[in-house]
């Protein structure tokens, strides 16, 4: 009964998060407008690629069609996923797994100079129940989906922070 309740709560939280709900102070740049940015995703993770595109749209980042239309180029590179067994149960079956997504981000100017770069990382611990493989499979899918959404959100937020910083530097005429 407890695992069913936890599964239900997790599902509700994912549905709410999927609708774009966030607490007031967690999304400061949602209404900001930035010049078009050339988005370059140098990875083959299509699920994450789609989620990043959705999050950039939510954060009002306009993707430029060509480099001539963009003042900046945003590069998402070296996306890696890992799945590590943390603990085993008494029958030597997986009890906990650590799921991680990492990506290298870079913001470049129109001349190709790196203005900002950062490694982002999202992780989740997944508790498995070897006695309930169907429930564990469903919970695993929910946790992976939530991990991908969180990574995409973090990537979009980092870009908007960098664009805000660049805008501020141009407005104030200073450099950091």
mmCIF file of C-alpha atoms in Angstrom:
data_model
loop_
_atom_site.group_PDB
_atom_site.id
_atom_site.type_symbol
_atom_site.label_atom_id
_atom_site.label_comp_id
_atom_site.label_asym_id
_atom_site.label_seq_id
_atom_site.Cartn_x
_atom_site.Cartn_y
_atom_site.Cartn_z
ATOM 1 C CA UNK A 1 0.000 0.000 0.000
ATOM 2 C CA UNK A 2 2.865 2.369 0.846
ATOM 3 C CA UNK A 3 4.597 1.921 -2.520
ATOM 4 C CA UNK A 4 1.304 2.485 -4.357
ATOM 5 C CA UNK A 5 0.800 5.717 -2.439
ATOM 6 C CA UNK A 6 4.350 6.853 -3.201
ATOM 7 C CA UNK A 7 3.828 5.997 -6.872
ATOM 8 C CA UNK A 8 0.594 7.994 -6.955
ATOM 9 C CA UNK A 9 2.222 11.014 -5.301
ATOM 10 C CA UNK A 10 5.142 10.831 -7.743
ATOM 11 C CA UNK A 11 2.741 10.637 -10.702
ATOM 12 C CA UNK A 12 0.773 13.670 -9.478
ATOM 13 C CA UNK A 13 3.979 15.662 -8.954
ATOM 14 C CA UNK A 14 5.153 14.812 -12.479
ATOM 15 C CA UNK A 15 1.816 15.814 -13.974
ATOM 16 C CA UNK A 16 1.904 19.159 -12.162
ATOM 17 C CA UNK A 17 5.535 19.762 -13.176
ATOM 18 C CA UNK A 18 4.723 18.762 -16.774
ATOM 19 C CA UNK A 19 2.093 21.479 -16.943
ATOM 20 C CA UNK A 20 4.766 24.082 -16.214
ATOM 21 C CA UNK A 21 3.762 24.735 -12.593
ATOM 22 C CA UNK A 22 6.560 26.202 -10.508
ATOM 23 C CA UNK A 23 6.718 28.105 -7.257
ATOM 24 C CA UNK A 24 6.838 31.878 -7.695
ATOM 25 C CA UNK A 25 10.505 32.411 -6.910
ATOM 26 C CA UNK A 26 11.847 29.514 -8.985
ATOM 27 C CA UNK A 27 11.410 31.017 -12.438
ATOM 28 C CA UNK A 28 12.564 34.599 -12.535
ATOM 29 C CA UNK A 29 13.250 34.867 -16.265
ATOM 30 C CA UNK A 30 10.071 33.330 -17.684
ATOM 31 C CA UNK A 31 8.761 36.661 -18.947
ATOM 32 C CA UNK A 32 12.087 37.925 -20.259
ATOM 33 C CA UNK A 33 12.635 38.316 -23.978
ATOM 34 C CA UNK A 34 15.997 37.738 -25.608
ATOM 35 C CA UNK A 35 17.277 38.085 -29.160
ATOM 36 C CA UNK A 36 17.212 34.860 -31.192
ATOM 37 C CA UNK A 37 19.900 32.356 -30.208
ATOM 38 C CA UNK A 38 21.325 29.650 -32.443
ATOM 39 C CA UNK A 39 20.772 26.420 -30.497
ATOM 40 C CA UNK A 40 23.271 23.686 -31.272
ATOM 41 C CA UNK A 41 22.744 20.308 -29.614
ATOM 42 C CA UNK A 42 25.785 18.125 -30.291
ATOM 43 C CA UNK A 43 24.398 14.898 -28.883
ATOM 44 C CA UNK A 44 22.176 12.044 -29.983
ATOM 45 C CA UNK A 45 19.871 11.922 -26.936
ATOM 46 C CA UNK A 46 16.615 12.651 -28.771
ATOM 47 C CA UNK A 47 14.409 12.538 -25.657
ATOM 48 C CA UNK A 48 16.529 15.124 -23.887
ATOM 49 C CA UNK A 49 16.857 17.155 -27.108
ATOM 50 C CA UNK A 50 13.058 17.442 -27.342
ATOM 51 C CA UNK A 51 12.705 18.357 -23.653
ATOM 52 C CA UNK A 52 15.391 21.053 -23.969
ATOM 53 C CA UNK A 53 13.561 22.532 -26.956
ATOM 54 C CA UNK A 54 10.302 22.588 -24.951
ATOM 55 C CA UNK A 55 11.965 24.208 -21.938
ATOM 56 C CA UNK A 56 13.619 26.868 -24.082
ATOM 57 C CA UNK A 57 10.186 27.731 -25.510
ATOM 58 C CA UNK A 58 8.723 27.912 -21.986
ATOM 59 C CA UNK A 59 11.507 30.342 -21.048
ATOM 60 C CA UNK A 60 10.800 32.484 -24.136
ATOM 61 C CA UNK A 61 14.104 31.725 -25.836
ATOM 62 C CA UNK A 62 13.673 32.160 -29.567
ATOM 63 C CA UNK A 63 15.740 29.723 -31.606
ATOM 64 C CA UNK A 64 17.368 31.327 -34.638
ATOM 65 C CA UNK A 65 17.086 29.489 -37.952
ATOM 66 C CA UNK A 66 20.601 30.473 -39.076
ATOM 67 C CA UNK A 67 23.760 31.826 -37.483
ATOM 68 C CA UNK A 68 23.328 35.149 -39.334
ATOM 69 C CA UNK A 69 20.106 35.758 -37.362
ATOM 70 C CA UNK A 70 21.711 35.134 -33.967
ATOM 71 C CA UNK A 71 23.904 37.231 -31.733
ATOM 72 C CA UNK A 72 24.791 34.156 -29.655
ATOM 73 C CA UNK A 73 25.216 30.439 -30.151
ATOM 74 C CA UNK A 74 24.251 28.058 -27.324
ATOM 75 C CA UNK A 75 25.896 24.633 -27.445
ATOM 76 C CA UNK A 76 24.702 21.570 -25.535
ATOM 77 C CA UNK A 77 27.448 18.982 -25.819
ATOM 78 C CA UNK A 78 28.677 15.705 -24.350
ATOM 79 C CA UNK A 79 25.382 14.578 -22.837
ATOM 80 C CA UNK A 80 26.009 11.477 -20.775
ATOM 81 C CA UNK A 81 23.705 9.223 -18.807
ATOM 82 C CA UNK A 82 24.801 6.842 -16.105
ATOM 83 C CA UNK A 83 22.972 4.205 -14.121
ATOM 84 C CA UNK A 84 24.899 2.881 -11.126
ATOM 85 C CA UNK A 85 23.821 0.218 -8.645
ATOM 86 C CA UNK A 86 24.105 1.693 -5.148
ATOM 87 C CA UNK A 87 22.858 -1.131 -2.931
ATOM 88 C CA UNK A 88 21.788 -4.734 -3.163
ATOM 89 C CA UNK A 89 19.180 -6.547 -1.090
ATOM 90 C CA UNK A 90 19.775 -9.751 0.883
ATOM 91 C CA UNK A 91 19.203 -11.834 -2.277
ATOM 92 C CA UNK A 92 21.838 -9.812 -4.175
ATOM 93 C CA UNK A 93 19.245 -7.999 -6.289
ATOM 94 C CA UNK A 94 19.395 -4.296 -7.033
ATOM 95 C CA UNK A 95 17.704 -2.253 -4.310
ATOM 96 C CA UNK A 96 18.875 1.273 -5.186
ATOM 97 C CA UNK A 97 20.204 2.829 -8.390
ATOM 98 C CA UNK A 98 21.757 6.228 -9.015
ATOM 99 C CA UNK A 99 20.658 7.820 -12.302
ATOM 100 C CA UNK A 100 22.682 10.783 -13.599
ATOM 101 C CA UNK A 101 22.496 13.055 -16.650
ATOM 102 C CA UNK A 102 25.383 15.443 -17.343
ATOM 103 C CA UNK A 103 25.873 17.925 -20.176
ATOM 104 C CA UNK A 104 28.447 20.535 -21.117
ATOM 105 C CA UNK A 105 26.974 23.942 -21.955
ATOM 106 C CA UNK A 106 28.631 26.844 -23.758
ATOM 107 C CA UNK A 107 27.501 30.289 -24.833
ATOM 108 C CA UNK A 108 29.464 31.728 -27.740
ATOM 109 C CA UNK A 109 29.334 35.136 -29.385
ATOM 110 C CA UNK A 110 28.833 35.621 -33.123
ATOM 111 C CA UNK A 111 32.605 35.300 -33.680
ATOM 112 C CA UNK A 112 32.749 31.915 -31.934
ATOM 113 C CA UNK A 113 34.395 33.165 -28.738
ATOM 114 C CA UNK A 114 33.291 31.317 -25.594
ATOM 115 C CA UNK A 115 31.536 33.731 -23.266
ATOM 116 C CA UNK A 116 30.344 31.201 -20.677
ATOM 117 C CA UNK A 117 30.651 27.468 -20.136
ATOM 118 C CA UNK A 118 29.485 25.085 -17.480
ATOM 119 C CA UNK A 119 28.880 21.419 -16.762
ATOM 120 C CA UNK A 120 25.345 20.681 -15.536
ATOM 121 C CA UNK A 121 24.368 17.554 -13.665
ATOM 122 C CA UNK A 122 21.043 16.170 -12.484
ATOM 123 C CA UNK A 123 20.706 12.998 -10.472
ATOM 124 C CA UNK A 124 18.039 10.878 -8.841
ATOM 125 C CA UNK A 125 18.119 7.816 -6.617
ATOM 126 C CA UNK A 126 15.728 5.086 -7.702
ATOM 127 C CA UNK A 127 14.557 2.550 -5.139
ATOM 128 C CA UNK A 128 13.564 -0.746 -6.743
ATOM 129 C CA UNK A 129 11.355 -3.546 -5.445
ATOM 130 C CA UNK A 130 12.507 -6.899 -6.865
ATOM 131 C CA UNK A 131 9.260 -8.470 -5.653
ATOM 132 C CA UNK A 132 7.224 -6.099 -7.861
ATOM 133 C CA UNK A 133 8.967 -5.804 -11.262
ATOM 134 C CA UNK A 134 5.959 -4.161 -12.962
ATOM 135 C CA UNK A 135 5.690 -1.474 -10.290
ATOM 136 C CA UNK A 136 9.454 -0.973 -10.297
ATOM 137 C CA UNK A 137 9.429 -0.607 -14.079
ATOM 138 C CA UNK A 138 6.674 2.004 -13.925
ATOM 139 C CA UNK A 139 8.413 3.889 -11.128
ATOM 140 C CA UNK A 140 11.685 3.729 -13.070
ATOM 141 C CA UNK A 141 10.027 5.310 -16.117
ATOM 142 C CA UNK A 142 8.582 8.101 -13.956
ATOM 143 C CA UNK A 143 11.909 8.830 -12.278
ATOM 144 C CA UNK A 144 13.794 8.848 -15.597
ATOM 145 C CA UNK A 145 11.174 11.165 -17.098
ATOM 146 C CA UNK A 146 11.430 13.514 -14.117
ATOM 147 C CA UNK A 147 15.244 13.421 -14.338
ATOM 148 C CA UNK A 148 15.157 14.354 -18.040
ATOM 149 C CA UNK A 149 12.700 17.179 -17.382
ATOM 150 C CA UNK A 150 14.833 18.539 -14.527
ATOM 151 C CA UNK A 151 17.999 18.414 -16.658
ATOM 152 C CA UNK A 152 16.268 20.213 -19.542
ATOM 153 C CA UNK A 153 14.880 22.835 -17.143
ATOM 154 C CA UNK A 154 18.323 23.399 -15.636
ATOM 155 C CA UNK A 155 19.837 23.794 -19.126
ATOM 156 C CA UNK A 156 17.182 26.326 -20.191
ATOM 157 C CA UNK A 157 17.529 28.281 -16.947
ATOM 158 C CA UNK A 158 21.302 28.442 -17.337
ATOM 159 C CA UNK A 159 20.946 29.861 -20.843
ATOM 160 C CA UNK A 160 18.475 32.513 -19.690
ATOM 161 C CA UNK A 161 20.816 33.490 -16.828
ATOM 162 C CA UNK A 162 23.687 33.865 -19.280
ATOM 163 C CA UNK A 163 21.553 35.896 -21.693
ATOM 164 C CA UNK A 164 20.387 38.121 -18.838
ATOM 165 C CA UNK A 165 24.015 38.634 -17.801
ATOM 166 C CA UNK A 166 25.052 39.488 -21.369
ATOM 167 C CA UNK A 167 22.141 41.909 -21.660
ATOM 168 C CA UNK A 168 23.098 43.536 -18.364
ATOM 169 C CA UNK A 169 26.739 43.865 -19.457
ATOM 170 C CA UNK A 170 25.699 45.536 -22.707
ATOM 171 C CA UNK A 171 23.297 47.873 -20.892
ATOM 172 C CA UNK A 172 25.834 48.878 -18.255
ATOM 173 C CA UNK A 173 28.783 48.963 -20.659
ATOM 174 C CA UNK A 174 30.877 46.844 -18.328
ATOM 175 C CA UNK A 175 32.445 43.413 -18.502
ATOM 176 C CA UNK A 176 32.813 40.862 -15.738
#
